[in-house]
PDB file of C-alpha atoms in Angstrom:
ATOM      1  CA  MET A 166     166.945-177.909   6.833  1.00 57.00           C
ATOM      2  CA  SER A 167     167.317-174.364   5.519  1.00 70.00           C
ATOM      3  CA  PHE A 168     165.884-171.254   7.172  1.00 66.00           C
ATOM      4  CA  TRP A 169     163.860-170.378   4.082  1.00 67.00           C
ATOM      5  CA  GLU A 170     162.141-173.790   4.006  1.00 75.00           C
ATOM      6  CA  ASN A 171     160.127-173.291   7.185  1.00 82.00           C
ATOM      7  CA  PHE A 172     157.163-170.934   6.782  1.00 82.00           C
ATOM      8  CA  TRP A 173     156.918-170.051  10.472  1.00 83.00           C
ATOM      9  CA  ASP A 174     160.599-169.099  10.692  1.00 84.00           C
ATOM     10  CA  ILE A 175     160.102-166.731   7.790  1.00 86.00           C
ATOM     11  CA  PHE A 176     156.876-165.386   9.299  1.00 89.00           C
ATOM     12  CA  TRP A 177     158.576-164.841  12.683  1.00 90.00           C
ATOM     13  CA  TRP A 178     161.528-163.104  11.019  1.00 90.00           C
ATOM     14  CA  PHE A 179     159.229-160.684   9.157  1.00 94.00           C
ATOM     15  CA  PHE A 180     157.267-160.016  12.340  1.00 96.00           C
ATOM     16  CA  LEU A 181     160.458-159.156  14.240  1.00 96.00           C
ATOM     17  CA  VAL A 182     161.642-156.843  11.463  1.00 97.00           C
ATOM     18  CA  TYR A 183     158.234-155.122  11.443  1.00 97.00           C
ATOM     19  CA  ALA A 184     158.278-154.749  15.245  1.00 97.00           C
ATOM     20  CA  PHE A 185     161.806-153.322  15.176  1.00 97.00           C
ATOM     21  CA  ILE A 186     160.905-150.767  12.494  1.00 98.00           C
ATOM     22  CA  ALA A 187     157.746-149.802  14.414  1.00 97.00           C
ATOM     23  CA  PHE A 188     159.802-149.349  17.576  1.00 97.00           C
ATOM     24  CA  LEU A 189     162.339-147.142  15.768  1.00 97.00           C
ATOM     25  CA  TRP A 190     159.530-145.039  14.317  1.00 97.00           C
ATOM     26  CA  ALA A 191     157.988-144.590  17.785  1.00 96.00           C
ATOM     27  CA  LEU A 192     161.382-143.777  19.300  1.00 96.00           C
ATOM     28  CA  PHE A 193     162.118-141.083  16.713  1.00 96.00           C
ATOM     29  CA  ALA A 194     158.582-139.682  17.094  1.00 95.00           C
ATOM     30  CA  VAL A 195     159.100-139.415  20.855  1.00 95.00           C
ATOM     31  CA  ILE A 196     162.532-137.791  20.477  1.00 95.00           C
ATOM     32  CA  GLY A 197     161.167-135.355  17.903  1.00 93.00           C
ATOM     33  CA  ASP A 198     158.251-134.441  20.150  1.00 93.00           C
ATOM     34  CA  LEU A 199     160.561-134.100  23.107  1.00 93.00           C
ATOM     35  CA  PHE A 200     162.674-131.459  21.367  1.00 91.00           C
ATOM     36  CA  ARG A 201     159.642-129.641  19.922  1.00 90.00           C
ATOM     37  CA  ASP A 202     158.023-129.210  23.335  1.00 89.00           C
ATOM     38  CA  ASP A 203     158.614-125.632  24.501  1.00 87.00           C
ATOM     39  CA  MET A 204     156.992-126.180  27.897  1.00 89.00           C
ATOM     40  CA  LEU A 205     159.503-128.815  29.038  1.00 88.00           C
ATOM     41  CA  SER A 206     162.758-127.560  30.557  1.00 91.00           C
ATOM     42  CA  GLY A 207     166.151-128.661  29.305  1.00 91.00           C
ATOM     43  CA  TRP A 208     166.778-130.736  32.435  1.00 94.00           C
ATOM     44  CA  TRP A 209     163.607-132.743  31.955  1.00 93.00           C
ATOM     45  CA  LYS A 210     164.479-133.262  28.313  1.00 94.00           C
ATOM     46  CA  ALA A 211     167.870-134.604  29.410  1.00 95.00           C
ATOM     47  CA  VAL A 212     166.199-136.964  31.910  1.00 95.00           C
ATOM     48  CA  TRP A 213     163.850-138.258  29.203  1.00 94.00           C
ATOM     49  CA  ILE A 214     166.747-138.768  26.784  1.00 95.00           C
ATOM     50  CA  LEU A 215     168.714-140.717  29.421  1.00 95.00           C
ATOM     51  CA  PHE A 216     165.629-142.814  30.119  1.00 94.00           C
ATOM     52  CA  LEU A 217     165.220-143.488  26.386  1.00 94.00           C
ATOM     53  CA  VAL A 218     168.889-144.393  25.997  1.00 94.00           C
ATOM     54  CA  PHE A 219     169.144-146.834  28.903  1.00 95.00           C
ATOM     55  CA  VAL A 220     165.631-148.350  28.830  1.00 95.00           C
ATOM     56  CA  PRO A 221     164.358-147.628  25.299  1.00 94.00           C
ATOM     57  CA  LEU A 222     161.227-149.782  25.093  1.00 94.00           C
ATOM     58  CA  LEU A 223     160.004-148.867  28.560  1.00 95.00           C
ATOM     59  CA  GLY A 224     160.964-145.237  27.975  1.00 94.00           C
ATOM     60  CA  VAL A 225     158.884-145.007  24.798  1.00 95.00           C
ATOM     61  CA  LEU A 226     155.901-146.681  26.471  1.00 95.00           C
ATOM     62  CA  VAL A 227     156.064-144.424  29.541  1.00 95.00           C
ATOM     63  CA  TYR A 228     156.460-141.291  27.396  1.00 95.00           C
ATOM     64  CA  VAL A 229     153.491-142.165  25.200  1.00 94.00           C
ATOM     65  CA  ILE A 230     151.338-142.976  28.243  1.00 94.00           C
ATOM     66  CA  ALA A 231     152.405-139.941  30.280  1.00 93.00           C
ATOM     67  CA  ARG A 232     152.638-137.326  27.532  1.00 92.00           C
ATOM     68  CA  GLY A 233     150.642-138.816  24.649  1.00 90.00           C
ATOM     69  CA  LYS A 234     147.837-136.258  24.761  1.00 91.00           C
ATOM     70  CA  GLY A 235     150.288-133.358  24.639  1.00 90.00           C
ATOM     71  CA  MET A 236     152.169-135.139  21.866  1.00 92.00           C
ATOM     72  CA  THR A 237     148.971-135.272  19.827  1.00 92.00           C
ATOM     73  CA  GLU A 238     148.136-131.627  20.515  1.00 92.00           C
ATOM     74  CA  ARG A 239     151.613-130.469  19.493  1.00 91.00           C
ATOM     75  CA  SER A 240     151.441-132.573  16.343  1.00 92.00           C
ATOM     76  CA  MET A 241     148.045-131.149  15.396  1.00 94.00           C
ATOM     77  CA  ALA A 242     149.200-127.574  16.091  1.00 93.00           C
ATOM     78  CA  ARG A 243     152.282-128.104  13.927  1.00 92.00           C
ATOM     79  CA  ALA A 244     150.142-129.543  11.116  1.00 95.00           C
ATOM     80  CA  GLN A 245     147.824-126.517  11.345  1.00 96.00           C
ATOM     81  CA  GLU A 246     150.805-124.113  11.188  1.00 96.00           C
ATOM     82  CA  ASN A 247     152.189-125.979   8.165  1.00 96.00           C
ATOM     83  CA  ARG A 248     148.798-125.864   6.443  1.00 96.00           C
ATOM     84  CA  GLU A 249     148.450-122.121   7.091  1.00 96.00           C
ATOM     85  CA  ALA A 250     151.966-121.464   5.822  1.00 95.00           C
ATOM     86  CA  SER A 251     151.300-123.541   2.721  1.00 95.00           C
ATOM     87  CA  ASP A 252     148.014-121.732   2.045  1.00 92.00           C
ATOM     88  CA  ALA A 253     149.682-118.344   2.510  1.00 90.00           C
ATOM     89  CA  TYR A 254     152.448-119.315   0.089  1.00 91.00           C
ATOM     90  CA  ILE A 255     149.961-120.552  -2.500  1.00 89.00           C
ATOM     91  CA  ARG A 256     147.979-117.317  -2.189  1.00 82.00           C
ATOM     92  CA  SER A 257     151.163-115.274  -2.615  1.00 80.00           C
ATOM     93  CA  VAL A 258     152.239-117.010  -5.825  1.00 82.00           C
ATOM     94  CA  ALA A 259     148.791-117.566  -7.310  1.00 80.00           C
ATOM     95  CA  ALA A 260     147.470-115.282 -10.017  1.00 72.00           C
ATOM     96  CA  PRO A 261     145.964-112.085  -8.614  1.00 74.00           C
ATOM     97  CA  SER A 262     142.234-111.608  -8.716  1.00 79.00           C
ATOM     98  CA  PRO A 263     140.715-109.725 -11.679  1.00 83.00           C
ATOM     99  CA  SER A 264     139.792-106.783  -9.465  1.00 85.00           C
ATOM    100  CA  ASP A 265     143.428-106.498  -8.293  1.00 84.00           C
ATOM    101  CA  GLU A 266     144.692-106.505 -11.877  1.00 86.00           C
ATOM    102  CA  ILE A 267     142.134-103.895 -12.952  1.00 89.00           C
ATOM    103  CA  SER A 268     142.937-101.633  -9.994  1.00 90.00           C
ATOM    104  CA  LYS A 269     146.667-101.869 -10.751  1.00 89.00           C
ATOM    105  CA  ALA A 270     145.992-101.116 -14.417  1.00 90.00           C
ATOM    106  CA  THR A 271     143.817 -98.141 -13.395  1.00 92.00           C
ATOM    107  CA  ALA A 272     146.645 -96.773 -11.267  1.00 92.00           C
ATOM    108  CA  LEU A 273     149.075 -97.205 -14.173  1.00 91.00           C
ATOM    109  CA  ARG A 274     146.653 -95.487 -16.580  1.00 91.00           C
ATOM    110  CA  ASP A 275     146.072 -92.613 -14.154  1.00 91.00           C
ATOM    111  CA  SER A 276     149.828 -92.123 -13.712  1.00 91.00           C
ATOM    112  CA  GLY A 277     150.269 -92.080 -17.491  1.00 88.00           C
ATOM    113  CA  THR A 278     152.409 -95.216 -17.632  1.00 90.00           C
ATOM    114  CA  ILE A 279     150.005 -97.042 -19.973  1.00 91.00           C
ATOM    115  CA  SER A 280     147.559 -95.771 -22.560  1.00 90.00           C
ATOM    116  CA  ALA A 281     143.782 -96.171 -22.535  1.00 89.00           C
ATOM    117  CA  ASP A 282     144.046 -98.932 -25.186  1.00 90.00           C
ATOM    118  CA  GLU A 283     146.537-100.882 -23.070  1.00 91.00           C
ATOM    119  CA  PHE A 284     144.245-100.436 -20.071  1.00 90.00           C
ATOM    120  CA  GLU A 285     141.323-101.889 -22.032  1.00 90.00           C
ATOM    121  CA  ARG A 286     143.432-104.901 -23.114  1.00 91.00           C
ATOM    122  CA  ILE A 287     144.485-105.576 -19.525  1.00 89.00           C
ATOM    123  CA  LYS A 288     140.900-105.203 -18.339  1.00 89.00           C
ATOM    124  CA  THR A 289     139.605-107.583 -21.035  1.00 89.00           C
ATOM    125  CA  LYS A 290     142.324-110.120 -20.258  1.00 87.00           C
ATOM    126  CA  ALA A 291     141.573-109.931 -16.528  1.00 84.00           C
ATOM    127  CA  LEU A 292     137.855-110.487 -17.050  1.00 83.00           C
ATOM    128  CA  VAL A 293     138.291-113.462 -19.360  1.00 77.00           C
TER     129      VAL A 293
END
């Protein structure tokens, strides 16, 4: 009888693969959080890493139970920082507001860099 002929063997195999991938994801999330935590000293980080190396499943469970709330807070703070940085970048590369363009054109006209006709074209383009 072949392995692929029994439904429950296949089901069990997929379940184990899923559980292993979920465990790896949790392990990497814990390690990532461990190194992002500025409040934890280097010695405690080393103790956690040793715990995760020698007793990985128990280490992940204990870390999530003991430090899960802080893990969530650090994750949310990092997401907020990323969002703010993204918004600031978008604002910096987005087209300037019409009032900014008109004020720049006014300064150029007053300095004599552009003529009154060019100023009017820039102003019309900015308002459209």
